[in-house]
């Protein structure tokens, strides 16, 4: 605990009091540890399992040694807290009489809902899927986070007065105009769910799918729900395009479904295993990471540019790829290096372009910023009175800690909008950016 200035604070947008709850754990005081952890983070059971931990990259110990395993400590604190009854509902002492609609039940929406409910507002969370949780529910495989962690947290939110409305898509069952008329404030927290496509020859072949529908179907199946025409990797040669977390989720899922082989292709160079001089501490470096899914099965290939999808009778049979050359910062296929990788199933895990603008939020006619996210002010408000945007819908694809931080911050803005003042914390602004090599 003699780290001097705790740079882990700047690595985490939530402003987690990491040295304080680390010290409480060392002293064996689980009650104090969870109190300090919950003071800045509504859902440490989510972040401790899913966040890539930029706080660890900023750890003072990481200057010349392996960092403190902050994520593991965080998970142990919250799991111990649930086991020992330290987690309880905190309903408001009084109600304000004001109502708030939260559209989207991912981490940003849930964090905002909990903060606003505790401030005394009546909050309703609308989710178009049949269960609450957004990508936490149907985008994250159970081998990364079991859904019981979501359910027990939702029970706390319900006890605090949050109301959940599933199977309701705003813009269809309820118009945005009606929602804005019926509620004193509306928060758009629909995420950034538009996948990035790869328009090459053969893209229309059967067997080439976006990653998220594949993961969603797999999660629904694991949950015991009926899935029609499920995309399955069983007995297939699988190729995953994209080397990020979504690609790793696809790999672990395909492994469990019984794929005969899985190859993950990335267009860029293989990241280094240690910091380069261009990525100094305490920035968040781009490093070669091995997840549990990578340890289990499959192979990873870098500098692989996809030229076309090959097929027979309308079904994909392979991918023609070439080595990637990087000239003047641009990636181009290298002539003469073409080869074919056989494939029965291709999954596109290339990231997300932004929120759906022709679906759930299309009728709002909100503009887009330079990142193709919904335009908003620095305090998360929009040019429509009473309408606010937070999470990936306004930031673009980002980390779960940023989603929760924005959920907490927009709750403070909405509380101030409704009451004229607020005591809720506001850890970030809409314009804040990660302190990293990608900024």
mmCIF file of N, CA, C and O in Angstrom, residues 43 99-117 121-129 131-134 154 157-158 161-170 174 179 183 185-190:
data_model
loop_
_atom_site.group_PDB
_atom_site.id
_atom_site.type_symbol
_atom_site.label_atom_id
_atom_site.label_comp_id
_atom_site.label_asym_id
_atom_site.label_seq_id
_atom_site.Cartn_x
_atom_site.Cartn_y
_atom_site.Cartn_z
ATOM 1 N N UNK A 43 -21.892 -1.968 -9.882
ATOM 2 C CA UNK A 43 -21.906 -3.381 -10.266
ATOM 3 C C UNK A 43 -20.496 -3.974 -10.360
ATOM 4 O O UNK A 43 -20.039 -4.349 -11.442
ATOM 5 N N UNK A 99 -40.894 11.160 -12.525
ATOM 6 C CA UNK A 99 -40.753 9.865 -13.187
ATOM 7 C C UNK A 99 -39.682 9.930 -14.269
ATOM 8 O O UNK A 99 -39.530 10.951 -14.950
ATOM 9 N N UNK A 100 -38.952 8.825 -14.417
ATOM 10 C CA UNK A 100 -37.886 8.737 -15.417
ATOM 11 C C UNK A 100 -38.027 7.424 -16.172
ATOM 12 O O UNK A 100 -38.201 6.365 -15.558
ATOM 13 N N UNK A 101 -37.935 7.480 -17.500
ATOM 14 C CA UNK A 101 -37.915 6.283 -18.335
ATOM 15 C C UNK A 101 -36.493 6.057 -18.821
ATOM 16 O O UNK A 101 -35.859 6.970 -19.355
ATOM 17 N N UNK A 102 -35.989 4.859 -18.608
ATOM 18 C CA UNK A 102 -34.663 4.476 -19.092
ATOM 19 C C UNK A 102 -34.862 3.463 -20.211
ATOM 20 O O UNK A 102 -35.450 2.396 -19.988
ATOM 21 N N UNK A 103 -34.397 3.777 -21.400
ATOM 22 C CA UNK A 103 -34.553 2.901 -22.554
ATOM 23 C C UNK A 103 -33.243 2.162 -22.782
ATOM 24 O O UNK A 103 -32.246 2.750 -23.189
ATOM 25 N N UNK A 104 -33.241 0.865 -22.483
ATOM 26 C CA UNK A 104 -32.032 0.056 -22.565
ATOM 27 C C UNK A 104 -31.613 -0.402 -21.197
ATOM 28 O O UNK A 104 -31.533 0.403 -20.261
ATOM 29 N N UNK A 105 -31.350 -1.693 -21.056
ATOM 30 C CA UNK A 105 -31.055 -2.255 -19.731
ATOM 31 C C UNK A 105 -29.651 -2.820 -19.627
ATOM 32 O O UNK A 105 -29.407 -3.773 -18.892
ATOM 33 N N UNK A 106 -28.717 -2.230 -20.366
ATOM 34 C CA UNK A 106 -27.318 -2.602 -20.214
ATOM 35 C C UNK A 106 -26.738 -1.920 -18.978
ATOM 36 O O UNK A 106 -27.461 -1.328 -18.166
ATOM 37 N N UNK A 107 -25.424 -1.974 -18.801
ATOM 38 C CA UNK A 107 -24.810 -1.418 -17.588
ATOM 39 C C UNK A 107 -25.045 0.075 -17.419
ATOM 40 O O UNK A 107 -25.208 0.549 -16.289
ATOM 41 N N UNK A 108 -25.073 0.855 -18.502
ATOM 42 C CA UNK A 108 -25.313 2.294 -18.381
ATOM 43 C C UNK A 108 -26.732 2.558 -17.894
ATOM 44 O O UNK A 108 -26.954 3.349 -16.964
ATOM 45 N N UNK A 109 -27.700 1.901 -18.517
ATOM 46 C CA UNK A 109 -29.086 2.103 -18.133
ATOM 47 C C UNK A 109 -29.380 1.649 -16.721
ATOM 48 O O UNK A 109 -30.083 2.326 -15.965
ATOM 49 N N UNK A 110 -28.829 0.503 -16.331
ATOM 50 C CA UNK A 110 -29.077 -0.016 -14.985
ATOM 51 C C UNK A 110 -28.411 0.853 -13.928
ATOM 52 O O UNK A 110 -28.987 1.077 -12.851
ATOM 53 N N UNK A 111 -27.204 1.335 -14.195
ATOM 54 C CA UNK A 111 -26.525 2.198 -13.231
ATOM 55 C C UNK A 111 -27.307 3.487 -13.026
ATOM 56 O O UNK A 111 -27.508 3.942 -11.888
ATOM 57 N N UNK A 112 -27.766 4.099 -14.125
ATOM 58 C CA UNK A 112 -28.559 5.316 -14.015
ATOM 59 C C UNK A 112 -29.857 5.053 -13.273
ATOM 60 O O UNK A 112 -30.280 5.855 -12.428
ATOM 61 N N UNK A 113 -30.514 3.932 -13.572
ATOM 62 C CA UNK A 113 -31.777 3.601 -12.922
ATOM 63 C C UNK A 113 -31.608 3.457 -11.418
ATOM 64 O O UNK A 113 -32.429 3.957 -10.629
ATOM 65 N N UNK A 114 -30.552 2.782 -10.986
ATOM 66 C CA UNK A 114 -30.341 2.594 -9.552
ATOM 67 C C UNK A 114 -30.057 3.918 -8.861
ATOM 68 O O UNK A 114 -30.607 4.196 -7.777
ATOM 69 N N UNK A 115 -29.224 4.749 -9.456
ATOM 70 C CA UNK A 115 -28.905 6.033 -8.856
ATOM 71 C C UNK A 115 -30.149 6.910 -8.733
ATOM 72 O O UNK A 115 -30.386 7.554 -7.700
ATOM 73 N N UNK A 116 -30.958 6.949 -9.783
ATOM 74 C CA UNK A 116 -32.151 7.790 -9.785
ATOM 75 C C UNK A 116 -33.209 7.270 -8.820
ATOM 76 O O UNK A 116 -33.902 8.061 -8.161
ATOM 77 N N UNK A 117 -33.349 5.955 -8.730
ATOM 78 C CA UNK A 117 -34.321 5.378 -7.789
ATOM 79 C C UNK A 117 -33.927 5.699 -6.353
ATOM 80 O O UNK A 117 -34.775 6.029 -5.512
ATOM 81 N N UNK A 121 -36.699 9.140 -7.292
ATOM 82 C CA UNK A 121 -37.512 9.211 -8.506
ATOM 83 C C UNK A 121 -38.109 7.833 -8.829
ATOM 84 O O UNK A 121 -37.530 6.797 -8.491
ATOM 85 N N UNK A 122 -39.242 7.842 -9.490
ATOM 86 C CA UNK A 122 -39.864 6.597 -9.940
ATOM 87 C C UNK A 122 -39.307 6.253 -11.317
ATOM 88 O O UNK A 122 -39.500 7.014 -12.277
ATOM 89 N N UNK A 123 -38.609 5.130 -11.413
ATOM 90 C CA UNK A 123 -37.858 4.782 -12.620
ATOM 91 C C UNK A 123 -38.427 3.525 -13.257
ATOM 92 O O UNK A 123 -38.648 2.508 -12.585
ATOM 93 N N UNK A 124 -38.640 3.588 -14.572
ATOM 94 C CA UNK A 124 -39.048 2.424 -15.356
ATOM 95 C C UNK A 124 -37.992 2.164 -16.417
ATOM 96 O O UNK A 124 -37.612 3.078 -17.152
ATOM 97 N N UNK A 125 -37.511 0.935 -16.478
ATOM 98 C CA UNK A 125 -36.507 0.538 -17.468
ATOM 99 C C UNK A 125 -37.191 -0.264 -18.561
ATOM 100 O O UNK A 125 -37.837 -1.291 -18.278
ATOM 101 N N UNK A 126 -37.064 0.181 -19.797
ATOM 102 C CA UNK A 126 -37.676 -0.489 -20.940
ATOM 103 C C UNK A 126 -36.609 -1.272 -21.703
ATOM 104 O O UNK A 126 -35.542 -0.747 -22.033
ATOM 105 N N UNK A 127 -36.913 -2.541 -22.000
ATOM 106 C CA UNK A 127 -35.993 -3.427 -22.709
ATOM 107 C C UNK A 127 -36.767 -4.172 -23.788
ATOM 108 O O UNK A 127 -37.819 -4.761 -23.504
ATOM 109 N N UNK A 128 -36.278 -4.146 -25.024
ATOM 110 C CA UNK A 128 -37.003 -4.803 -26.105
ATOM 111 C C UNK A 128 -36.865 -6.319 -26.083
ATOM 112 O O UNK A 128 -37.708 -7.028 -26.621
ATOM 113 N N UNK A 129 -35.796 -6.833 -25.466
ATOM 114 C CA UNK A 129 -35.660 -8.281 -25.330
ATOM 115 C C UNK A 129 -36.596 -8.801 -24.240
ATOM 116 O O UNK A 129 -37.227 -8.028 -23.519
ATOM 117 N N UNK A 131 -35.725 -10.391 -21.563
ATOM 118 C CA UNK A 131 -35.116 -10.365 -20.235
ATOM 119 C C UNK A 131 -34.224 -9.139 -20.108
ATOM 120 O O UNK A 131 -33.694 -8.629 -21.093
ATOM 121 N N UNK A 132 -34.050 -8.699 -18.881
ATOM 122 C CA UNK A 132 -33.258 -7.506 -18.595
ATOM 123 C C UNK A 132 -31.765 -7.839 -18.598
ATOM 124 O O UNK A 132 -31.354 -8.911 -18.171
ATOM 125 N N UNK A 133 -30.977 -6.898 -19.072
ATOM 126 C CA UNK A 133 -29.521 -7.070 -19.012
ATOM 127 C C UNK A 133 -28.770 -6.618 -20.246
ATOM 128 O O UNK A 133 -27.551 -6.450 -20.199
ATOM 129 N N UNK A 134 -29.464 -6.413 -21.370
ATOM 130 C CA UNK A 134 -28.777 -6.005 -22.590
ATOM 131 C C UNK A 134 -27.721 -7.020 -23.004
ATOM 132 O O UNK A 134 -27.943 -8.240 -22.929
ATOM 133 N N UNK A 154 -30.466 -7.538 -10.093
ATOM 134 C CA UNK A 154 -31.785 -7.034 -10.476
ATOM 135 C C UNK A 154 -32.774 -7.127 -9.319
ATOM 136 O O UNK A 154 -33.649 -6.264 -9.169
ATOM 137 N N UNK A 157 -32.285 -4.036 -7.332
ATOM 138 C CA UNK A 157 -32.874 -2.858 -7.971
ATOM 139 C C UNK A 157 -34.391 -2.842 -7.833
ATOM 140 O O UNK A 157 -34.997 -1.784 -7.600
ATOM 141 N N UNK A 158 -35.016 -4.016 -7.976
ATOM 142 C CA UNK A 158 -36.470 -4.082 -7.817
ATOM 143 C C UNK A 158 -36.880 -3.724 -6.394
ATOM 144 O O UNK A 158 -37.873 -3.024 -6.177
ATOM 145 N N UNK A 161 -37.144 -0.135 -5.894
ATOM 146 C CA UNK A 161 -38.237 0.555 -6.566
ATOM 147 C C UNK A 161 -38.141 0.647 -8.071
ATOM 148 O O UNK A 161 -39.057 1.178 -8.720
ATOM 149 N N UNK A 162 -37.065 0.152 -8.678
ATOM 150 C CA UNK A 162 -36.943 0.196 -10.133
ATOM 151 C C UNK A 162 -37.928 -0.774 -10.760
ATOM 152 O O UNK A 162 -38.042 -1.922 -10.328
ATOM 153 N N UNK A 163 -38.628 -0.304 -11.766
ATOM 154 C CA UNK A 163 -39.615 -1.137 -12.458
ATOM 155 C C UNK A 163 -39.074 -1.523 -13.832
ATOM 156 O O UNK A 163 -38.530 -0.686 -14.556
ATOM 157 N N UNK A 164 -39.263 -2.787 -14.186
ATOM 158 C CA UNK A 164 -38.732 -3.287 -15.448
ATOM 159 C C UNK A 164 -39.867 -3.627 -16.403
ATOM 160 O O UNK A 164 -40.854 -4.259 -16.015
ATOM 161 N N UNK A 165 -39.690 -3.210 -17.664
ATOM 162 C CA UNK A 165 -40.675 -3.475 -18.711
ATOM 163 C C UNK A 165 -39.953 -4.173 -19.863
ATOM 164 O O UNK A 165 -39.250 -3.524 -20.648
ATOM 165 N N UNK A 166 -40.096 -5.479 -19.958
ATOM 166 C CA UNK A 166 -39.423 -6.240 -21.013
ATOM 167 C C UNK A 166 -40.345 -6.422 -22.217
ATOM 168 O O UNK A 166 -41.562 -6.277 -22.115
ATOM 169 N N UNK A 167 -39.732 -6.740 -23.347
ATOM 170 C CA UNK A 167 -40.505 -6.968 -24.566
ATOM 171 C C UNK A 167 -41.164 -5.721 -25.106
ATOM 172 O O UNK A 167 -42.156 -5.812 -25.840
ATOM 173 N N UNK A 168 -40.611 -4.556 -24.766
ATOM 174 C CA UNK A 168 -41.186 -3.284 -25.224
ATOM 175 C C UNK A 168 -40.123 -2.525 -26.012
ATOM 176 O O UNK A 168 -39.087 -2.149 -25.459
ATOM 177 N N UNK A 169 -40.382 -2.318 -27.289
ATOM 178 C CA UNK A 169 -39.466 -1.544 -28.119
ATOM 179 C C UNK A 169 -40.053 -0.155 -28.336
ATOM 180 O O UNK A 169 -41.118 -0.002 -28.960
ATOM 181 N N UNK A 170 -39.363 0.839 -27.798
ATOM 182 C CA UNK A 170 -39.827 2.212 -27.955
ATOM 183 C C UNK A 170 -39.714 2.596 -29.429
ATOM 184 O O UNK A 170 -38.702 2.366 -30.074
ATOM 185 N N UNK A 174 -44.602 1.717 -28.037
ATOM 186 C CA UNK A 174 -44.795 3.052 -27.474
ATOM 187 C C UNK A 174 -43.969 4.029 -28.301
ATOM 188 O O UNK A 174 -42.790 3.784 -28.566
ATOM 189 N N UNK A 179 -43.656 8.624 -24.845
ATOM 190 C CA UNK A 179 -42.753 8.397 -23.713
ATOM 191 C C UNK A 179 -42.328 9.733 -23.100
ATOM 192 O O UNK A 179 -42.314 9.895 -21.869
ATOM 193 N N UNK A 183 -43.356 10.758 -19.184
ATOM 194 C CA UNK A 183 -42.308 10.774 -18.171
ATOM 195 C C UNK A 183 -41.666 12.157 -18.103
ATOM 196 O O UNK A 183 -41.576 12.869 -19.105
ATOM 197 N N UNK A 185 -38.533 12.731 -17.528
ATOM 198 C CA UNK A 185 -37.229 12.665 -18.189
ATOM 199 C C UNK A 185 -37.081 11.294 -18.827
ATOM 200 O O UNK A 185 -37.634 10.307 -18.327
ATOM 201 N N UNK A 186 -36.339 11.259 -19.932
ATOM 202 C CA UNK A 186 -36.110 10.003 -20.662
ATOM 203 C C UNK A 186 -34.615 9.869 -20.936
ATOM 204 O O UNK A 186 -33.972 10.817 -21.409
ATOM 205 N N UNK A 187 -34.085 8.700 -20.647
ATOM 206 C CA UNK A 187 -32.676 8.402 -20.919
ATOM 207 C C UNK A 187 -32.571 7.352 -22.021
ATOM 208 O O UNK A 187 -33.179 6.282 -21.917
ATOM 209 N N UNK A 188 -31.804 7.659 -23.046
ATOM 210 C CA UNK A 188 -31.508 6.695 -24.109
ATOM 211 C C UNK A 188 -30.190 6.021 -23.777
ATOM 212 O O UNK A 188 -29.137 6.656 -23.755
ATOM 213 N N UNK A 189 -30.255 4.732 -23.509
ATOM 214 C CA UNK A 189 -29.053 3.946 -23.198
ATOM 215 C C UNK A 189 -29.126 2.634 -23.964
ATOM 216 O O UNK A 189 -29.036 1.543 -23.393
ATOM 217 N N UNK A 190 -29.308 2.746 -25.271
ATOM 218 C CA UNK A 190 -29.561 1.589 -26.121
ATOM 219 C C UNK A 190 -28.303 0.914 -26.634
ATOM 220 O O UNK A 190 -28.383 -0.090 -27.343
#
